CSV table of C-alpha atoms in Angstrom, one decimal:
chain,number,residue,atom,x,y,z
A,1,MET,CA,5.0,-22.2,-13.2
A,2,THR,CA,7.0,-18.9,-13.5
A,3,ARG,CA,8.3,-17.4,-10.1
A,4,ARG,CA,10.3,-14.5,-9.6
A,5,TYR,CA,12.4,-14.1,-6.5
A,6,LEU,CA,14.5,-10.9,-5.5
A,7,ILE,CA,17.2,-13.1,-4.0
A,8,PRO,CA,17.0,-16.7,-5.1
A,9,LEU,CA,20.4,-17.6,-3.5
A,10,ALA,CA,21.8,-20.3,-1.6
A,11,LEU,CA,22.2,-20.6,2.1
A,12,ALA,CA,24.5,-18.4,4.2
A,13,THR,CA,25.0,-15.9,1.7
A,14,VAL,CA,25.9,-12.0,2.2
A,15,LEU,CA,23.5,-9.9,-0.2
A,16,THR,CA,23.7,-6.4,-1.1
A,17,ALA,CA,20.6,-4.3,-2.2
A,18,GLY,CA,21.4,-0.8,-3.7
A,19,LEU,CA,24.9,0.6,-4.3
A,20,ALA,CA,27.9,-0.5,-2.4
A,21,ALA,CA,28.4,1.4,0.7
A,22,PRO,CA,32.1,2.9,1.1
A,23,ALA,CA,32.6,5.4,3.7
A,24,ALA,CA,29.9,8.1,3.7
A,25,ALA,CA,30.6,11.1,1.6
A,26,ALA,CA,29.7,14.7,2.7
A,27,GLY,CA,25.8,14.9,2.9
A,28,GLU,CA,25.6,11.1,3.3
A,29,VAL,CA,24.5,9.1,6.3
A,30,GLU,CA,25.2,5.5,7.2
A,31,TRP,CA,23.5,3.4,9.8
A,32,ARG,CA,23.0,-0.1,11.0
A,33,ALA,CA,19.5,-1.2,11.6
A,34,ASP,CA,18.2,-2.5,14.9
A,35,LEU,CA,16.9,-6.0,14.1
A,36,SER,CA,16.4,-7.0,17.8
A,37,THR,CA,12.8,-6.0,18.5
A,38,VAL,CA,9.3,-6.6,17.1
A,39,ASP,CA,6.5,-4.1,17.7
A,40,ALA,CA,2.9,-3.3,16.8
A,41,ASP,CA,3.8,-2.1,13.3
A,42,ASP,CA,5.4,-5.4,12.5
A,43,ASN,CA,3.6,-8.6,11.2
A,44,GLY,CA,4.5,-12.1,10.6
A,45,VAL,CA,8.1,-11.8,11.8
A,46,THR,CA,10.1,-12.8,14.9
A,47,THR,CA,13.7,-11.7,16.0
A,48,HIS,CA,15.9,-14.1,18.1
A,49,ASP,CA,19.7,-13.2,18.8
A,50,GLY,CA,19.4,-10.2,16.3
A,51,ALA,CA,18.2,-12.1,13.3
A,52,VAL,CA,14.7,-11.7,11.7
A,53,ARG,CA,12.8,-14.6,10.4
A,54,LEU,CA,9.2,-15.5,9.6
A,55,ASP,CA,7.1,-16.4,12.4
A,56,ARG,CA,5.3,-20.0,12.4
A,57,ALA,CA,2.0,-18.1,12.0
A,58,ALA,CA,3.0,-15.5,9.4
A,59,PRO,CA,0.1,-15.2,7.1
A,60,THR,CA,-0.4,-15.8,3.4
A,61,PRO,CA,-2.2,-12.9,1.8
A,62,ALA,CA,-5.7,-13.8,1.6
A,63,SER,CA,-6.3,-11.9,-1.7
A,64,ALA,CA,-3.2,-13.2,-3.4
A,65,ARG,CA,-4.6,-16.8,-3.0
A,66,ALA,CA,-1.0,-18.1,-3.2
A,67,ALA,CA,0.8,-20.3,-0.6
A,68,ILE,CA,3.5,-17.9,0.3
A,69,ARG,CA,4.0,-16.7,3.8
A,70,THR,CA,4.7,-13.2,4.3
A,71,GLY,CA,5.9,-10.9,7.0
A,72,PHE,CA,7.2,-7.4,7.5
A,73,LEU,CA,9.5,-5.8,10.0
A,74,GLN,CA,9.1,-2.0,9.9
A,75,LEU,CA,12.0,0.1,11.4
A,76,ALA,CA,11.6,3.1,13.4
A,77,PRO,CA,11.6,6.3,11.1
A,78,ARG,CA,15.2,7.8,10.7
A,79,THR,CA,15.8,11.5,10.7
A,80,VAL,CA,18.8,13.2,8.7
A,81,ASP,CA,20.1,16.6,8.9
A,82,ALA,CA,20.1,17.2,5.2
A,83,PRO,CA,17.4,16.2,2.6
A,84,VAL,CA,18.0,12.9,0.8
A,85,ASN,CA,16.3,11.3,-2.0
A,86,ALA,CA,17.7,7.9,-2.1
A,87,VAL,CA,18.6,4.9,0.2
A,88,ALA,CA,21.1,1.9,-0.4
A,89,ALA,CA,21.2,-1.2,1.7
A,90,SER,CA,23.5,-3.9,2.3
A,91,VAL,CA,21.8,-7.1,3.8
A,92,ALA,CA,23.4,-10.3,5.4
A,93,SER,CA,21.0,-13.0,5.2
A,94,THR,CA,20.3,-16.7,4.7
A,95,VAL,CA,17.6,-17.3,1.8
A,96,PRO,CA,16.7,-20.9,1.3
A,97,ALA,CA,15.0,-21.8,-2.2
A,98,GLY,CA,11.6,-20.4,-3.0
A,99,ALA,CA,12.3,-17.4,-0.1
A,100,GLU,CA,12.7,-13.8,-0.7
A,101,VAL,CA,14.2,-10.9,1.3
A,102,ALA,CA,13.3,-7.3,0.2
A,103,VAL,CA,14.1,-3.9,1.5
A,104,ASP,CA,11.5,-1.3,1.1
A,105,VAL,CA,12.1,2.5,1.8
A,106,ARG,CA,9.7,5.5,2.0
A,107,GLY,CA,10.0,9.2,2.8
A,108,ALA,CA,8.0,11.5,5.1
A,109,VAL,CA,6.3,14.3,3.1
A,110,GLY,CA,4.0,15.7,5.8
A,111,ASP,CA,2.0,15.0,8.9
A,112,GLU,CA,1.3,11.4,8.6
A,113,GLN,CA,2.0,11.3,4.9
A,114,TRP,CA,4.5,9.3,3.3
A,115,THR,CA,5.8,8.4,-0.2
A,116,GLU,CA,4.9,5.1,-1.7
A,117,TRP,CA,7.3,2.3,-0.6
A,118,VAL,CA,10.2,1.8,-3.2
A,119,GLU,CA,12.4,-1.2,-3.2
A,120,ALA,CA,16.2,-0.9,-2.9
A,121,ARG,CA,17.5,-3.6,-5.3
A,122,PRO,CA,20.8,-5.4,-5.5
A,123,ASP,CA,21.8,-3.2,-8.6
A,124,ALA,CA,20.1,0.0,-7.6
A,125,PRO,CA,19.3,2.1,-4.5
A,126,ALA,CA,15.8,3.1,-3.6
A,127,VAL,CA,15.1,6.4,-5.3
A,128,LEU,CA,12.2,8.6,-3.7
A,129,PRO,CA,10.1,10.8,-5.8
A,130,THR,CA,11.2,14.0,-3.6
A,131,ALA,CA,14.0,14.9,-1.2
A,132,VAL,CA,13.0,14.3,2.5
A,133,THR,CA,14.7,14.5,6.0
A,134,THR,CA,12.9,11.3,7.4
A,135,VAL,CA,13.1,8.1,5.8
A,136,GLN,CA,11.7,4.7,6.9
A,137,VAL,CA,12.7,1.2,6.2
A,138,ARG,CA,10.9,-2.1,6.2
A,139,LEU,CA,12.2,-5.6,5.5
A,140,ALA,CA,9.7,-7.8,3.6
A,141,LEU,CA,10.3,-11.4,4.0
A,142,THR,CA,8.5,-14.3,2.0
A,143,ALA,CA,8.8,-18.2,1.6
A,144,GLU,CA,6.9,-21.2,0.5
A,145,LYS,CA,8.5,-23.3,3.0
A,146,ALA,CA,11.6,-22.6,4.9
A,147,SER,CA,12.0,-18.8,6.1
A,148,PRO,CA,14.8,-16.6,5.2
A,149,SER,CA,16.8,-15.1,8.0
A,150,VAL,CA,18.2,-11.5,8.1
A,151,SER,CA,21.2,-11.1,10.6
A,152,ARG,CA,22.3,-7.7,9.5
A,153,LEU,CA,21.1,-4.6,7.5
A,154,ASP,CA,23.2,-1.6,6.7
A,155,LEU,CA,21.9,1.6,5.1
A,156,ARG,CA,23.1,4.6,3.5
A,157,ALA,CA,21.0,7.8,2.6
A,158,PHE,CA,22.2,10.3,0.0
A,159,THR,CA,21.1,12.5,-2.8
A,160,THR,CA,21.3,11.2,-6.3
A,161,THR,CA,20.4,13.1,-9.5
A,162,THR,CA,18.4,10.1,-10.8
A,163,SER,CA,14.7,10.6,-11.0
A,164,SER,CA,12.1,8.2,-9.6
A,165,GLY,CA,9.9,9.1,-12.6
A,166,VAL,CA,6.8,9.6,-10.3
A,167,VAL,CA,5.2,12.9,-10.1
A,168,ALA,CA,2.3,13.5,-7.6
A,169,GLU,CA,-0.7,14.8,-9.2
A,170,ALA,CA,-3.2,17.2,-7.4
A,171,ALA,CA,-6.2,14.8,-7.4
A,172,GLY,CA,-3.9,11.7,-7.6
A,173,LEU,CA,-3.6,9.0,-10.1
A,174,SER,CA,-6.9,7.4,-11.2
A,175,TYR,CA,-7.9,4.5,-13.4
A,176,ARG,CA,-10.8,2.5,-14.5
A,177,ILE,CA,-10.2,-1.0,-13.1
A,178,PHE,CA,-12.1,-4.4,-12.6
A,179,ALA,CA,-13.0,-5.0,-9.1
A,180,THR,CA,-13.6,-8.2,-7.5
A,181,ARG,CA,-15.2,-9.1,-4.0
A,182,GLU,CA,-12.5,-10.4,-1.7
A,183,GLY,CA,-14.8,-12.3,0.9
A,184,LEU,CA,-12.6,-14.7,2.7
A,185,VAL,CA,-14.0,-13.7,6.2
A,186,GLY,CA,-11.8,-15.1,8.8
A,187,GLY,CA,-8.7,-15.0,6.7
A,188,THR,CA,-5.6,-12.8,7.5
A,189,THR,CA,-4.6,-10.2,5.2
A,190,ALA,CA,-0.9,-9.2,4.2
A,191,ASN,CA,-0.5,-6.7,7.0
A,192,GLY,CA,-2.0,-9.1,9.7
A,193,HIS,CA,-5.6,-8.0,9.8
A,194,VAL,CA,-8.2,-10.7,10.4
A,195,ILE,CA,-10.9,-10.2,8.0
A,196,VAL,CA,-14.4,-9.8,9.5
A,197,SER,CA,-18.0,-9.8,8.1
A,198,ARG,CA,-18.8,-6.7,6.0
A,199,ASP,CA,-15.1,-5.5,6.5
A,200,HIS,CA,-13.9,-2.1,4.9
A,201,PHE,CA,-10.6,-2.3,3.1
A,202,VAL,CA,-9.1,-3.1,-0.3
A,203,ALA,CA,-6.5,-5.3,-2.0
A,204,LEU,CA,-4.0,-4.1,-4.4
A,205,PRO,CA,-1.6,-6.4,-6.3
A,206,SER,CA,1.7,-4.8,-4.8
A,207,ARG,CA,3.2,-4.0,-1.4
A,208,ARG,CA,4.3,-0.8,-2.5
A,209,GLY,CA,1.0,0.6,-1.4
A,210,LEU,CA,0.4,-1.7,1.5
A,211,SER,CA,-0.7,0.0,5.0
A,212,ALA,CA,0.3,-1.2,8.2
A,213,LYS,CA,-2.5,-2.8,10.2
A,214,GLY,CA,-4.8,0.0,11.9
A,215,THR,CA,-3.3,2.7,9.5
A,216,GLY,CA,-4.7,4.2,6.1
A,217,THR,CA,-1.3,5.8,4.9
A,218,TYR,CA,-2.1,4.0,1.6
A,219,SER,CA,-5.7,4.3,0.8
A,220,VAL,CA,-7.9,4.4,-2.4
A,221,ARG,CA,-11.2,6.0,-3.5
A,222,VAL,CA,-13.3,3.6,-5.4
A,223,CYS,CA,-16.3,4.9,-7.4
A,224,ALA,CA,-18.9,2.7,-9.1
A,225,ALA,CA,-21.0,3.3,-12.1
A,226,ASN,CA,-23.8,4.2,-9.9
A,227,GLY,CA,-22.2,7.3,-8.5
A,228,ARG,CA,-21.3,5.8,-5.0
A,229,CYS,CA,-17.8,6.0,-3.8
A,230,GLU,CA,-15.9,4.4,-0.9
A,231,TRP,CA,-12.7,5.6,0.6
A,232,ALA,CA,-10.9,2.5,2.1
A,233,PRO,CA,-7.4,1.5,3.3
A,234,VAL,CA,-5.0,-0.8,1.5
A,235,TRP,CA,-4.7,-3.7,3.7
A,236,ASP,CA,-3.8,-6.9,1.4
A,237,VAL,CA,-1.9,-7.9,-1.4
A,238,GLY,CA,-3.6,-9.2,-4.5
A,239,PRO,CA,-5.6,-10.1,-6.6
A,240,TRP,CA,-3.6,-12.7,-8.7
A,241,ASN,CA,-0.2,-10.8,-8.6
A,242,THR,CA,1.9,-9.5,-5.6
A,243,LYS,CA,4.3,-7.4,-7.7
A,244,ASP,CA,2.0,-5.4,-10.1
A,245,ASP,CA,2.1,-1.7,-9.1
A,246,TYR,CA,0.3,-0.9,-12.3
A,247,TRP,CA,-0.7,2.5,-11.4
A,248,ASN,CA,3.2,3.6,-11.6
A,249,PRO,CA,4.8,4.6,-14.8
A,250,SER,CA,6.7,1.9,-16.8
A,251,SER,CA,10.1,3.2,-15.8
A,252,THR,CA,9.4,2.5,-12.1
A,253,ARG,CA,6.9,-0.4,-12.4
A,254,GLU,CA,8.2,-3.4,-10.4
A,255,MET,CA,7.2,-6.0,-13.2
A,256,TRP,CA,5.5,-6.0,-16.4
A,257,LYS,CA,7.4,-2.9,-17.6
A,258,ASP,CA,6.0,-3.3,-21.1
A,259,LEU,CA,2.3,-3.0,-20.2
A,260,PRO,CA,0.8,0.6,-20.3
A,261,GLN,CA,0.7,2.7,-17.2
A,262,GLY,CA,-2.8,2.0,-15.4
A,263,LYS,CA,-3.4,-1.6,-17.0
A,264,PRO,CA,-3.2,-4.3,-14.4
A,265,GLU,CA,-1.2,-7.6,-15.6
A,266,ALA,CA,-4.3,-9.6,-14.7
A,267,GLN,CA,-6.3,-7.4,-17.0
A,268,ALA,CA,-3.7,-8.0,-19.8
A,269,ALA,CA,-3.5,-11.7,-19.3
A,270,TYR,CA,-7.2,-11.9,-19.3
A,271,GLN,CA,-8.2,-9.9,-22.2
A,272,ASP,CA,-4.9,-10.1,-24.6
A,273,GLY,CA,-3.2,-13.3,-23.6
A,274,TYR,CA,-0.4,-11.6,-22.0
A,275,ASN,CA,2.2,-13.6,-20.2
A,276,GLY,CA,0.4,-16.6,-21.9
A,277,GLY,CA,-2.9,-15.7,-20.1
A,278,LYS,CA,-1.0,-16.3,-16.7
A,279,ASP,CA,-0.2,-14.2,-13.7
A,280,GLN,CA,3.2,-14.2,-12.0
A,281,PHE,CA,2.7,-17.6,-10.2
A,282,GLY,CA,1.8,-19.4,-13.6
A,283,ARG,CA,-1.8,-19.6,-12.8
A,284,ALA,CA,-4.3,-19.1,-15.6
A,285,VAL,CA,-6.1,-15.5,-15.0
A,286,ALA,CA,-9.9,-16.1,-14.7
A,287,ASN,CA,-10.9,-12.5,-14.6
A,288,PRO,CA,-9.2,-9.0,-15.2
A,289,ALA,CA,-9.2,-7.8,-11.6
A,290,GLY,CA,-6.8,-5.2,-10.5
A,291,ILE,CA,-8.4,-4.6,-7.0
A,292,ASP,CA,-10.2,-6.7,-4.5
A,293,LEU,CA,-12.8,-5.1,-2.3
A,294,ALA,CA,-13.8,-6.3,1.1
A,295,ASP,CA,-17.5,-7.3,1.7
A,296,GLY,CA,-18.5,-3.9,3.4
A,297,THR,CA,-16.7,-1.9,0.6
A,298,PHE,CA,-18.4,-4.0,-2.0
A,299,TRP,CA,-22.0,-4.2,-0.6
A,300,ASP,CA,-22.5,-1.4,1.7
A,301,GLY,CA,-20.1,1.3,0.4
A,302,LEU,CA,-20.5,0.8,-3.3
A,303,LYS,CA,-24.0,-1.1,-3.2
A,304,LEU,CA,-22.4,-3.6,-5.9
A,305,THR,CA,-24.1,-7.0,-6.6
A,306,ASP,CA,-21.5,-8.4,-8.8
A,307,ASN,CA,-18.0,-7.9,-9.8
A,308,ALA,CA,-17.8,-4.6,-11.9
A,309,TRP,CA,-15.5,-1.9,-13.4
A,310,VAL,CA,-14.8,0.8,-11.1
A,311,THR,CA,-12.7,4.0,-11.1
A,312,VAL,CA,-9.8,3.8,-8.5
A,313,THR,CA,-8.0,6.8,-7.2
A,314,TYR,CA,-4.7,6.2,-5.4
A,315,GLN,CA,-4.9,8.6,-2.6
A,316,TRP,CA,-1.3,8.6,-1.6
A,317,THR,CA,-0.2,9.8,-5.2
A,318,GLY,CA,-2.1,13.1,-4.8
A,319,SER,CA,-1.1,16.4,-3.5
A,320,GLY,CA,-2.7,19.2,-1.4
A,321,PRO,CA,-4.8,18.8,1.9
A,322,ALA,CA,-5.2,15.3,3.2
A,323,GLY,CA,-6.7,13.8,6.4
A,324,PHE,CA,-7.5,10.6,8.0
A,325,ILE,CA,-11.1,9.3,9.0
A,326,ARG,CA,-11.3,8.6,12.8
A,327,THR,CA,-14.3,6.7,14.1
A,328,ALA,CA,-15.1,4.2,16.9
A,329,GLY,CA,-14.8,1.6,14.1
A,330,ASP,CA,-17.6,1.8,11.8
A,331,PRO,CA,-17.3,3.6,8.4
A,332,LEU,CA,-18.3,7.4,8.1
A,333,ASN,CA,-21.3,8.4,5.9
A,334,VAL,CA,-20.3,10.5,2.9
A,335,ARG,CA,-23.1,13.0,2.4
A,336,SER,CA,-24.3,14.9,-0.7
A,337,GLY,CA,-24.2,18.1,1.2
A,338,ALA,CA,-23.1,19.6,4.6
A,339,THR,CA,-25.6,18.2,6.7
A,340,SER,CA,-26.3,14.7,8.4
A,341,THR,CA,-29.8,14.8,6.7
A,342,ALA,CA,-28.2,15.1,3.1
A,343,SER,CA,-28.5,11.8,1.1
A,344,GLN,CA,-25.7,9.2,1.7
A,345,VAL,CA,-23.6,8.9,-1.3
A,346,GLY,CA,-21.0,6.5,-0.1
A,347,LEU,CA,-18.6,5.8,2.9
A,348,ALA,CA,-15.2,6.4,4.1
A,349,ALA,CA,-13.6,3.7,6.2
A,350,ASN,CA,-12.1,4.2,9.4
A,351,TYR,CA,-8.4,4.8,9.1
A,352,ALA,CA,-8.8,5.8,5.3
A,353,GLN,CA,-6.9,8.9,3.8
A,354,VAL,CA,-9.1,11.4,2.2
A,355,ARG,CA,-7.9,14.1,-0.1
A,356,VAL,CA,-9.7,17.5,0.7
A,357,GLU,CA,-10.7,19.7,-2.3
A,358,CYS,CA,-12.2,22.5,0.0
A,359,GLN,CA,-14.3,23.2,2.9
A,360,VAL,CA,-17.9,24.7,3.7
A,361,THR,CA,-19.8,25.7,6.7
A,362,GLY,CA,-22.7,23.4,7.5
A,363,GLN,CA,-24.3,21.6,10.3
A,364,SER,CA,-22.4,21.3,13.5
A,365,VAL,CA,-21.5,17.8,14.5
A,366,THR,CA,-19.6,16.3,17.4
A,367,GLY,CA,-17.3,13.4,16.7
A,368,SER,CA,-13.8,11.8,17.6
A,369,GLN,CA,-12.1,15.3,16.7
A,370,GLY,CA,-14.5,17.4,18.7
A,371,THR,CA,-17.4,19.5,17.5
A,372,SER,CA,-17.3,21.6,14.4
A,373,ASN,CA,-19.7,23.0,11.7
A,374,ILE,CA,-16.9,22.6,9.2
A,375,TRP,CA,-17.5,19.9,6.3
A,376,TYR,CA,-14.9,18.9,4.0
A,377,ARG,CA,-15.7,18.1,0.2
A,378,ILE,CA,-13.6,15.1,-0.8
A,379,ALA,CA,-15.0,14.7,-4.2
A,380,ALA,CA,-17.6,16.7,-6.4
A,381,GLY,CA,-20.9,16.5,-4.5
A,382,LYS,CA,-19.4,14.3,-1.6
A,383,PHE,CA,-18.8,15.6,1.9
A,384,VAL,CA,-17.6,14.4,5.2
A,385,ALA,CA,-17.9,16.1,8.5
A,386,ARG,CA,-14.5,17.7,9.9
A,387,ALA,CA,-15.5,16.1,13.5
A,388,TYR,CA,-14.4,12.8,12.4
A,389,VAL,CA,-11.3,13.7,10.1
A,390,SER,CA,-7.8,14.3,11.6
A,391,GLY,CA,-4.7,15.9,10.1
A,392,VAL,CA,-6.1,18.4,7.5
A,393,SER,CA,-4.1,21.6,7.1
A,394,GLY,CA,-4.5,24.4,4.4
A,395,ALA,CA,-8.1,23.5,3.3
A,396,THR,CA,-9.5,26.5,1.4
A,397,ALA,CA,-13.2,27.6,1.3
A,398,CYS,CA,-15.3,26.0,-1.7
């Protein structure tokens, strides 16, 4: 069985992630993270005497189907005086065999908009795709058995000329991927969400695009061959792998850097015998899935009856106006026109991020965001009422 752990070190080890951190130079900012509290954005971790550990009830990501407990401590955003594009980290931790500690970093790029999470590694800082003045850090802890423990986290934000190699595209990166139905009702996702019947979310095989519970910062648009689409948040990690951000270019892909951008490792293993036909855990790959769909997304949003090839657009990789679906809980109908009597051509899950192509005047609707006769076109021939979408700025007329 092949396993990869970021920090496979013995007990009582002081670890460094990113560049060594001497005294901050001009334009650099240093700080020590507060590890003393856990709040609603955290999942599967507990803190005692300033040390962070996995909670006894830390979930194993349902979609990964691997017996590895996972937890996240998401720290409060940090605002700096001048733009930065890199963060180095120094970690003091105890990491038993079979456990891992990782430091992820992201930057704010607009109202509720963030870059993808990037890992600060022992040999390199986290480099963001653009300079920002607000950064956020999270600790990711995993373990097969005994939990790791983190007692200190020191951070340094600065500017580097090194490029992340990630360029935002207007519509977002989009690939044809094999989708499977997740099911697993009653299970717990990587972000702590308990799966309910006909749920609406997706799983991707990397935590880089994992949204916190009850948010849709990282969402996808999934479209089936029948023309239906659903916009849904990423709430779980899997299928098969947990370190396969296949949508990213090879230069920044976490693992499997020799695969072409847009090709999941599971697909390469299944179709081409890549990695001996196995996933990162050494399991024989039984299908080429690069995304798992919750039952509601699978059955109601896309009207699928079996696993199928779909086109997935990773919403956070796009640019331009965007907003978030806000309903009382049920998904929002996506219509073929700017009226509630137009045919339903898909669904947009509560919390999901949607990219707005343009706006039109249509039927007046009252929803969570008030009353409006504006409708947003979020794909060709697909519209949602502004009354249920928050955060959109700068949308132009169609």
